[in-house]
PDB file of C-alpha atoms in Angstrom:
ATOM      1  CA  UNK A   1    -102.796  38.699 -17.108  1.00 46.00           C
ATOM      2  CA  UNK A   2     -99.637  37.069 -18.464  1.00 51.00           C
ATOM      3  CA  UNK A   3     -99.785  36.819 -22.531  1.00 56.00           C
ATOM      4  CA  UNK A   4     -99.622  33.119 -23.460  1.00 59.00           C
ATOM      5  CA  UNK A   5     -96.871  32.530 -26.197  1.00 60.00           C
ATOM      6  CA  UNK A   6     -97.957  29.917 -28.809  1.00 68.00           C
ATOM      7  CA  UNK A   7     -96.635  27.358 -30.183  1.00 69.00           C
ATOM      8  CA  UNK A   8     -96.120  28.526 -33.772  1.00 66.00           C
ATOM      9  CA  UNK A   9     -94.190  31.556 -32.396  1.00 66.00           C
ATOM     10  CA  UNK A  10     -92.048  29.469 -29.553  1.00 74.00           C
ATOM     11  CA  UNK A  11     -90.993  27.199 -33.068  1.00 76.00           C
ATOM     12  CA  UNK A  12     -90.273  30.465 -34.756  1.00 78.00           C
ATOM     13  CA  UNK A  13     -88.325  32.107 -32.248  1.00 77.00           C
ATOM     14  CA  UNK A  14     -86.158  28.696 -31.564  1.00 80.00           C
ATOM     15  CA  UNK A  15     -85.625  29.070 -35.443  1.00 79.00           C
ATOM     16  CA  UNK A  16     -83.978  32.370 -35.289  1.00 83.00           C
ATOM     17  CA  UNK A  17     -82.287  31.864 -32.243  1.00 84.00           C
ATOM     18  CA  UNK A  18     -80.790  28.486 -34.146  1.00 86.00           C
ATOM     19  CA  UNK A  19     -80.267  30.549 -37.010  1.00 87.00           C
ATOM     20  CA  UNK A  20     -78.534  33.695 -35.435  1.00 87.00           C
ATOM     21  CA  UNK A  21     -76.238  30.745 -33.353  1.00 88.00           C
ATOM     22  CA  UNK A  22     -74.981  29.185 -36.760  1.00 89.00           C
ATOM     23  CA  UNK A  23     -74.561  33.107 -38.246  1.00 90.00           C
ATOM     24  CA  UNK A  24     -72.057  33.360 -34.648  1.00 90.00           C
ATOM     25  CA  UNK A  25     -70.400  30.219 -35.012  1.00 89.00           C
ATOM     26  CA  UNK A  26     -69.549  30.965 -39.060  1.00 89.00           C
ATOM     27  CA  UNK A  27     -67.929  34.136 -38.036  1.00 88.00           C
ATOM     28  CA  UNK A  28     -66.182  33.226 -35.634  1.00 89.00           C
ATOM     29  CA  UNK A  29     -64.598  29.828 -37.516  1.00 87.00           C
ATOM     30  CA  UNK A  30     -64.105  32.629 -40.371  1.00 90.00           C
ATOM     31  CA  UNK A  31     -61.803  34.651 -37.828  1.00 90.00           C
ATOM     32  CA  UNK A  32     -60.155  31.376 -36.543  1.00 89.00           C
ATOM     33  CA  UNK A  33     -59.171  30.234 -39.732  1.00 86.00           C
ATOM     34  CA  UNK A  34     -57.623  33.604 -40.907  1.00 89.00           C
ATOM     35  CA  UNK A  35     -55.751  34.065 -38.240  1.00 89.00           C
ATOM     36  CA  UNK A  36     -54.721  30.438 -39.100  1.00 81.00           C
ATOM     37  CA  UNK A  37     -53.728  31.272 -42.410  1.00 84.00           C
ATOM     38  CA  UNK A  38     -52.197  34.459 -41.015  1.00 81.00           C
ATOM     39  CA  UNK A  39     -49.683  32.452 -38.318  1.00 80.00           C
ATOM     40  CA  UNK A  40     -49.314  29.778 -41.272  1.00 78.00           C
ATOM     41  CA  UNK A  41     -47.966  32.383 -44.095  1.00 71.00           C
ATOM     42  CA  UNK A  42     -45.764  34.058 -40.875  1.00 68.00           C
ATOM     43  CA  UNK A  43     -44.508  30.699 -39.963  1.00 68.00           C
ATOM     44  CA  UNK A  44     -43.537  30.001 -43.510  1.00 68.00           C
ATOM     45  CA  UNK A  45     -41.570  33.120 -43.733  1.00 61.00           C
ATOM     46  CA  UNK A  46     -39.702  32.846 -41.393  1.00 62.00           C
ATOM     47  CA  UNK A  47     -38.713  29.549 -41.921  1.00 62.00           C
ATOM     48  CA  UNK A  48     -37.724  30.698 -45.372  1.00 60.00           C
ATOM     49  CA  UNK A  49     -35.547  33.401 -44.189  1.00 59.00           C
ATOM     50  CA  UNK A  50     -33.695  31.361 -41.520  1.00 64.00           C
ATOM     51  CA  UNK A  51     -32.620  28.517 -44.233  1.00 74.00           C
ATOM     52  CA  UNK A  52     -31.969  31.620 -46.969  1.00 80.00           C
ATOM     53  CA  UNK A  53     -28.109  32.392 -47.244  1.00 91.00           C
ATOM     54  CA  UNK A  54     -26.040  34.749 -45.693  1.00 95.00           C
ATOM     55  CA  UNK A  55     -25.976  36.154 -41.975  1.00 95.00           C
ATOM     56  CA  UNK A  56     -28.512  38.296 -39.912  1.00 95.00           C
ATOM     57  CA  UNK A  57     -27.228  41.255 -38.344  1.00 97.00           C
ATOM     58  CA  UNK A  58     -28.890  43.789 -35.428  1.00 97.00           C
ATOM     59  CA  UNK A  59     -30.672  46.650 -36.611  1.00 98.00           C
ATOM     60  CA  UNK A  60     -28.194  49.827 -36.039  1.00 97.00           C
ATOM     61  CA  UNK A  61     -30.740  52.799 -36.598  1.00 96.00           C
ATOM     62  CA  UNK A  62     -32.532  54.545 -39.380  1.00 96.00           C
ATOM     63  CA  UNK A  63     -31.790  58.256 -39.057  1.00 97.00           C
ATOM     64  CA  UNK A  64     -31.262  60.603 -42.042  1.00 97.00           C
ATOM     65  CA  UNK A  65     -27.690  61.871 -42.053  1.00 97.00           C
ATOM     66  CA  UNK A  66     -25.741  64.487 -44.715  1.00 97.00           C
ATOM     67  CA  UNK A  67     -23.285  62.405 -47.277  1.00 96.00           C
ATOM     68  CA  UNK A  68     -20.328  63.755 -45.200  1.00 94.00           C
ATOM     69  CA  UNK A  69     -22.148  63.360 -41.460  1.00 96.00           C
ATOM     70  CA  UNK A  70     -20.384  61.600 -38.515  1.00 96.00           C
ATOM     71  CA  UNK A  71     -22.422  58.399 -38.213  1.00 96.00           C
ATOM     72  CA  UNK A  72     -24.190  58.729 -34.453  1.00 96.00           C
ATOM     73  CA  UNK A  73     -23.094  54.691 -34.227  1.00 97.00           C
ATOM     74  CA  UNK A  74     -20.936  52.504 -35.864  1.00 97.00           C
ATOM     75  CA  UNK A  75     -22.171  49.871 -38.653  1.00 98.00           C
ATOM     76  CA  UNK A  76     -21.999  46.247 -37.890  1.00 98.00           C
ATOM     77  CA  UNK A  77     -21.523  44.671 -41.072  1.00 98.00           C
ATOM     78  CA  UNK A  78     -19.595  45.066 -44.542  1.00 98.00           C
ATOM     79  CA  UNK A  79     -21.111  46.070 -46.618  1.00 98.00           C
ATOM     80  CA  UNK A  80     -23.792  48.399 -43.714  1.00 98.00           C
ATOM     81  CA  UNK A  81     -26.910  46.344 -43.868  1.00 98.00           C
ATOM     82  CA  UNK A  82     -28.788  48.811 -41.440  1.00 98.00           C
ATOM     83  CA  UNK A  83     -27.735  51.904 -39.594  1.00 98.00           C
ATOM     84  CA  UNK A  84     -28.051  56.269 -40.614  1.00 98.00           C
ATOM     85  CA  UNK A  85     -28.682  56.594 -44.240  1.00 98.00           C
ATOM     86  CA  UNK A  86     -28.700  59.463 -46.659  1.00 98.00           C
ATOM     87  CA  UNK A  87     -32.642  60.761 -46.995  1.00 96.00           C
ATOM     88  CA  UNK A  88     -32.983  59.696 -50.583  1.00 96.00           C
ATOM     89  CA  UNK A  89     -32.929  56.105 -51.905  1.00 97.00           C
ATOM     90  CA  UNK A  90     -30.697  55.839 -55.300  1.00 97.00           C
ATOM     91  CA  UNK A  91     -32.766  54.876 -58.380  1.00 97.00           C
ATOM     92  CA  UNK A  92     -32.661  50.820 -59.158  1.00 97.00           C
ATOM     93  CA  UNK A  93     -30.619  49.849 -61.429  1.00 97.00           C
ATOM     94  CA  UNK A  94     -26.741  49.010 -62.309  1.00 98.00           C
ATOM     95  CA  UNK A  95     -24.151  51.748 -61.557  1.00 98.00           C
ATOM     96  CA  UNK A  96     -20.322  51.597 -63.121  1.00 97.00           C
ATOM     97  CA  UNK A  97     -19.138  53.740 -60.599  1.00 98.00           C
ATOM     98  CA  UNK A  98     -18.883  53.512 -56.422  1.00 98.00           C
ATOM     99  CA  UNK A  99     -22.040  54.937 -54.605  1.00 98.00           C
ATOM    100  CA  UNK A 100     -22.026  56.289 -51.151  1.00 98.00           C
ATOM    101  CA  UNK A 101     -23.267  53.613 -48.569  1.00 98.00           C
ATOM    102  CA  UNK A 102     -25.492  55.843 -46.671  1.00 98.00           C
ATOM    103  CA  UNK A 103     -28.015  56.055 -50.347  1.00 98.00           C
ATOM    104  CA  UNK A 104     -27.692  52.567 -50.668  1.00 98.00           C
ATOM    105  CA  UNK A 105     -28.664  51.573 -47.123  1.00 98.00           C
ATOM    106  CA  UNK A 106     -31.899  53.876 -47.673  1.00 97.00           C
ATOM    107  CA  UNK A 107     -32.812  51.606 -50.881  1.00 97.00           C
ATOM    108  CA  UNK A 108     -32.254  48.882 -48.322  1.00 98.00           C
ATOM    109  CA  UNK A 109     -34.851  50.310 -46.073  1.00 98.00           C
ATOM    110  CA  UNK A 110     -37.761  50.393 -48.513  1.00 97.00           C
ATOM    111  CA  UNK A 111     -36.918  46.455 -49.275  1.00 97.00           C
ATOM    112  CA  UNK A 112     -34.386  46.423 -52.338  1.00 97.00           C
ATOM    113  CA  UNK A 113     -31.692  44.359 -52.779  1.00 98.00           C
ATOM    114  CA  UNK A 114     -27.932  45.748 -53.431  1.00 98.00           C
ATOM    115  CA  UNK A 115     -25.459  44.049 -54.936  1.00 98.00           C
ATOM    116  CA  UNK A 116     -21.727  45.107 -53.925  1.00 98.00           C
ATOM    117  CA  UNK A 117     -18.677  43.320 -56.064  1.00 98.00           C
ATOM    118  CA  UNK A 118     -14.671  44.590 -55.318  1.00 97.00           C
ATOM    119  CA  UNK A 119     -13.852  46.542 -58.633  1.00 97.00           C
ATOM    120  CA  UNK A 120     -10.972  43.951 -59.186  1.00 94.00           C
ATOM    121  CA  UNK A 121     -13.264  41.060 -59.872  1.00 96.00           C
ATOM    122  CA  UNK A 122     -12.957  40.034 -63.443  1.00 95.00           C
ATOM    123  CA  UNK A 123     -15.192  41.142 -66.354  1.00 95.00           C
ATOM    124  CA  UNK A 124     -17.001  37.549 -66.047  1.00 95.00           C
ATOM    125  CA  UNK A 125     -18.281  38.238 -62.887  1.00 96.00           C
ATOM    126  CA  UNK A 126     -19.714  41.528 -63.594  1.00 97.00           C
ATOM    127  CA  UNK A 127     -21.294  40.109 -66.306  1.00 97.00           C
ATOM    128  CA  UNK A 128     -22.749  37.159 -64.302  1.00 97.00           C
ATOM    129  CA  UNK A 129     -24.265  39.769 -61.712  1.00 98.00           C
ATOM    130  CA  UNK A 130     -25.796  41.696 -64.252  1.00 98.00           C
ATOM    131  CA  UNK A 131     -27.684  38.640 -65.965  1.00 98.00           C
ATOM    132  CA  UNK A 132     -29.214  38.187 -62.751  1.00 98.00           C
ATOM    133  CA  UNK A 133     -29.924  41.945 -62.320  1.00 98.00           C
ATOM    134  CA  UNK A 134     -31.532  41.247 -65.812  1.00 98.00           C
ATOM    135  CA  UNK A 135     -33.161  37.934 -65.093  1.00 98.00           C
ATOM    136  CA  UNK A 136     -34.980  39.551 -62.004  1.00 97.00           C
ATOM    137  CA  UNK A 137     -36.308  43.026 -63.728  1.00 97.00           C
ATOM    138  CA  UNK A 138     -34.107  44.985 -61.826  1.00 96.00           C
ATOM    139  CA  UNK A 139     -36.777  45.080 -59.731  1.00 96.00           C
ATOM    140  CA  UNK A 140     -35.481  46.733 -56.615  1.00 97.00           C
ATOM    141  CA  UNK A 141     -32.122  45.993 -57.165  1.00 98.00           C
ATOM    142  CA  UNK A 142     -28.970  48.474 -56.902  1.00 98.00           C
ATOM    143  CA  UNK A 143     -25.459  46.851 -57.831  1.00 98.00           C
ATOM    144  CA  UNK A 144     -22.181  48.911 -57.924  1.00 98.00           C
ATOM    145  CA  UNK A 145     -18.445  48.260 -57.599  1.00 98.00           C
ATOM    146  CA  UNK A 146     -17.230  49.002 -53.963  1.00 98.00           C
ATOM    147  CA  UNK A 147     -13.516  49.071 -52.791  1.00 98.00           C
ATOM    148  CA  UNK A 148     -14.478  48.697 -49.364  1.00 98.00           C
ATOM    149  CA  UNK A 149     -15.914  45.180 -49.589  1.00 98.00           C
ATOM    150  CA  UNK A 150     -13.729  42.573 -47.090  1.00 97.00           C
ATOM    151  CA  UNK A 151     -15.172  39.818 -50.055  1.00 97.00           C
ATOM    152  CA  UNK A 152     -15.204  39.659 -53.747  1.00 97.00           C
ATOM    153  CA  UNK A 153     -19.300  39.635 -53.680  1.00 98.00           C
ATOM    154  CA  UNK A 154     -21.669  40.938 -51.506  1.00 98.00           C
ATOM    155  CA  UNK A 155     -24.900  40.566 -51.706  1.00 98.00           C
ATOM    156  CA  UNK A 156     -27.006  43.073 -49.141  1.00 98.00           C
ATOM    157  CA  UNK A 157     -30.512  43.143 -47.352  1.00 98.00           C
ATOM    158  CA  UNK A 158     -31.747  45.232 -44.601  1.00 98.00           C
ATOM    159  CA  UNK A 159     -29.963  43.211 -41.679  1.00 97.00           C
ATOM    160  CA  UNK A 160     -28.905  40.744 -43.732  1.00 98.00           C
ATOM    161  CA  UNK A 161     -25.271  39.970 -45.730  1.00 98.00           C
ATOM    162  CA  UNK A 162     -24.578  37.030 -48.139  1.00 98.00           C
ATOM    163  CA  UNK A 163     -20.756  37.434 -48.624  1.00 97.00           C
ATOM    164  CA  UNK A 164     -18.446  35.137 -50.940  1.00 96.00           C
ATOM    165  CA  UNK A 165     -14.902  35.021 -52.863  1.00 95.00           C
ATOM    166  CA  UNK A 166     -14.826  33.906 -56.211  1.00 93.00           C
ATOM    167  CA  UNK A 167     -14.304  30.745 -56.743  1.00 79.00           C
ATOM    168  CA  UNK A 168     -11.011  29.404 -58.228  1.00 66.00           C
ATOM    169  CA  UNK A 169     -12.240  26.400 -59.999  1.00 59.00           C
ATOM    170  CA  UNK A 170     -15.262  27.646 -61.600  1.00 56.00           C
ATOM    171  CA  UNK A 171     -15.551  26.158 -65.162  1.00 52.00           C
ATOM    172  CA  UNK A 172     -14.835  29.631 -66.260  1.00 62.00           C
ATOM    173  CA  UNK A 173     -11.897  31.753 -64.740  1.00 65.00           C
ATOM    174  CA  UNK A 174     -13.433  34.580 -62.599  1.00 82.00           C
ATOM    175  CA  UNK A 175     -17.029  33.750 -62.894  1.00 92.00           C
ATOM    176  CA  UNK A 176     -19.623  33.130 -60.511  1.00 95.00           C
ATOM    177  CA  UNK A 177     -20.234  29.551 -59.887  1.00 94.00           C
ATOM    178  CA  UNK A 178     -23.835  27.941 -60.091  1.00 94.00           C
ATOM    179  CA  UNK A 179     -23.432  27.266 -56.451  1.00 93.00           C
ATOM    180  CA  UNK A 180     -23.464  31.327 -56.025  1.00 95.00           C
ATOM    181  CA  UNK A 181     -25.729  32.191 -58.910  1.00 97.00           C
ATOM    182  CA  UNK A 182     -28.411  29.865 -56.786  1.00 96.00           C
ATOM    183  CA  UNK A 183     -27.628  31.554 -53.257  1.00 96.00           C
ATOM    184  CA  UNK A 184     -27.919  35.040 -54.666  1.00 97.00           C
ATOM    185  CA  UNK A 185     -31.467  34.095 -56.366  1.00 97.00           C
ATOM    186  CA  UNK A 186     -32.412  32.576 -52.939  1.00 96.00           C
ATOM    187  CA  UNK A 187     -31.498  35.533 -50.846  1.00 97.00           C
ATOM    188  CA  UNK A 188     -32.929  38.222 -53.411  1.00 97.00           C
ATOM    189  CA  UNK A 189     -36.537  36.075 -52.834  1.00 95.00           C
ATOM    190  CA  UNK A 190     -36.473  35.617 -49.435  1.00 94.00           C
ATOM    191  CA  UNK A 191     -35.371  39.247 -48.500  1.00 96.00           C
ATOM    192  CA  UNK A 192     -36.754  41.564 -51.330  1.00 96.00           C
ATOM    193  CA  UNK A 193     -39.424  43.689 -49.570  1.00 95.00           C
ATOM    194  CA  UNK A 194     -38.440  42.910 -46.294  1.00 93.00           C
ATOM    195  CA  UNK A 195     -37.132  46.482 -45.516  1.00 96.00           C
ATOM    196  CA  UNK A 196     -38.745  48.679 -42.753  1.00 96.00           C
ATOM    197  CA  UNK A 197     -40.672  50.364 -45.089  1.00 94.00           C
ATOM    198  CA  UNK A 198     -42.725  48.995 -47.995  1.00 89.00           C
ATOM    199  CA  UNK A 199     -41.912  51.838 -50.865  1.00 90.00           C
ATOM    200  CA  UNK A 200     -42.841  51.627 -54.087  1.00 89.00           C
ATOM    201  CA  UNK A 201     -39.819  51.281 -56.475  1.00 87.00           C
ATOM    202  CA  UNK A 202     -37.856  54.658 -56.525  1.00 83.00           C
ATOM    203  CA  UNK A 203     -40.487  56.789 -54.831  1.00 87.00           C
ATOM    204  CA  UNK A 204     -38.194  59.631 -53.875  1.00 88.00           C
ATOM    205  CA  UNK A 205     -34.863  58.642 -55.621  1.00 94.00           C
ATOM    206  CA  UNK A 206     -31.948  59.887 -56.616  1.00 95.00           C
ATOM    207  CA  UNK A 207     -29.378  59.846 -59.478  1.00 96.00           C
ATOM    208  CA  UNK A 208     -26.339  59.046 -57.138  1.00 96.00           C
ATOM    209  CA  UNK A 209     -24.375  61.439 -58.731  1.00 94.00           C
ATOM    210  CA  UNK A 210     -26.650  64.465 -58.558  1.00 94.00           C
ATOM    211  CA  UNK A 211     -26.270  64.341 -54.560  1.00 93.00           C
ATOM    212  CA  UNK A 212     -22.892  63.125 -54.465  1.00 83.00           C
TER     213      UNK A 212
END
């Protein structure tokens, strides 16, 4: 003989089959609008980085090579933005002396910043990259002087270059003009931490000169 549901139960049931519905339809506008949020803060990025100076390069590699190793390909930018690197990052901070690229470039990978000036540039200018070295924390930041550079300043990211000459009618002869002291804060917060690899700051590195 078939059980006869009553009333008072059908009205309870409907309840927690209402109930359970609106539990279903919170999660899932819960998921929706993370992933909103999600798409919005990508979105935003990468808006950011296409309108931040300088100029995006192709990845080259990321393979651990000796100081003095053949590279297995080419870089494609001056100062290397990407490419075989040297298996320890160099410590942050401001060097007087010329670093090997292949450290640098692994500093680049973990997301820091290097700043690269031709050691003719005047005292001025040195000075004016340091203050921003300074103004920043040195927070993942590596600046030396490099003969190599095809530009007075370069300013490096992995896959990305800001290069500039100095400008000859700065207010003061041989320093950086606001114009550059801007792009150089805009590039250092659009592309710090956009390496490869998210390190902690100098997990694993070196003083330059103890490897070199």
């Amino acid at each position: 003989m078939q059980e006869q549901i009553s009333p008072k139960k059908s009205r309870i049931d409907e309840a927690i089959r209402r109930r359970n519905i609106r539990r279903i339809l919170l999660v899932i506008g819960l998921l929706l609008a993370v992933v909103a949020i999600i798409l919005l803060i990508i979105w935003l990025v990468m808006r950011n980085a296409k309108n931040a100076p300088g100029i995006s390069y192709q990845e080259t590699g990321r393979e651990h090579i000796g100081l003095n190793a053949p590279l297995p390909k080419p870089y494609n930018s001056n100062p290397p933005s990407s490419g075989a690197h040297y298996s320890s990052p160099a410590n942050s901070g401001v060097y007087d002396y010329e670093v090997n690229d292949k450290i640098f470039i692994h500093n680049l990978e973990h997301g820091s910043i290097w700043i690269a000036y031709r050691p003719g540039v005047s005292a001025q200018a040195v000075e004016d990259l340091k203050s921003i070295v300074k103004e920043f924390g040195g927070s993942k930041l590596v600046m030396a002087p490099r003969s190599a550079n095809d530009a007075d300043i370069a300013i490096v990211a992995w896959t990305r270059v800001l290069k500039f000459d100095l400008d000859s009618n700065s207010s003061v002869l041989g320093a950086l003009s606001d114009r550059h002291k801007n792009e150089i804060r805009r590039f250092y917060r659009a592309f710090k931490n956009h390496g490869p690899e998210f390190v902690p700051e100098d997990m694993g590195a070196v003083d330059p000169k103890s490897v070199e």
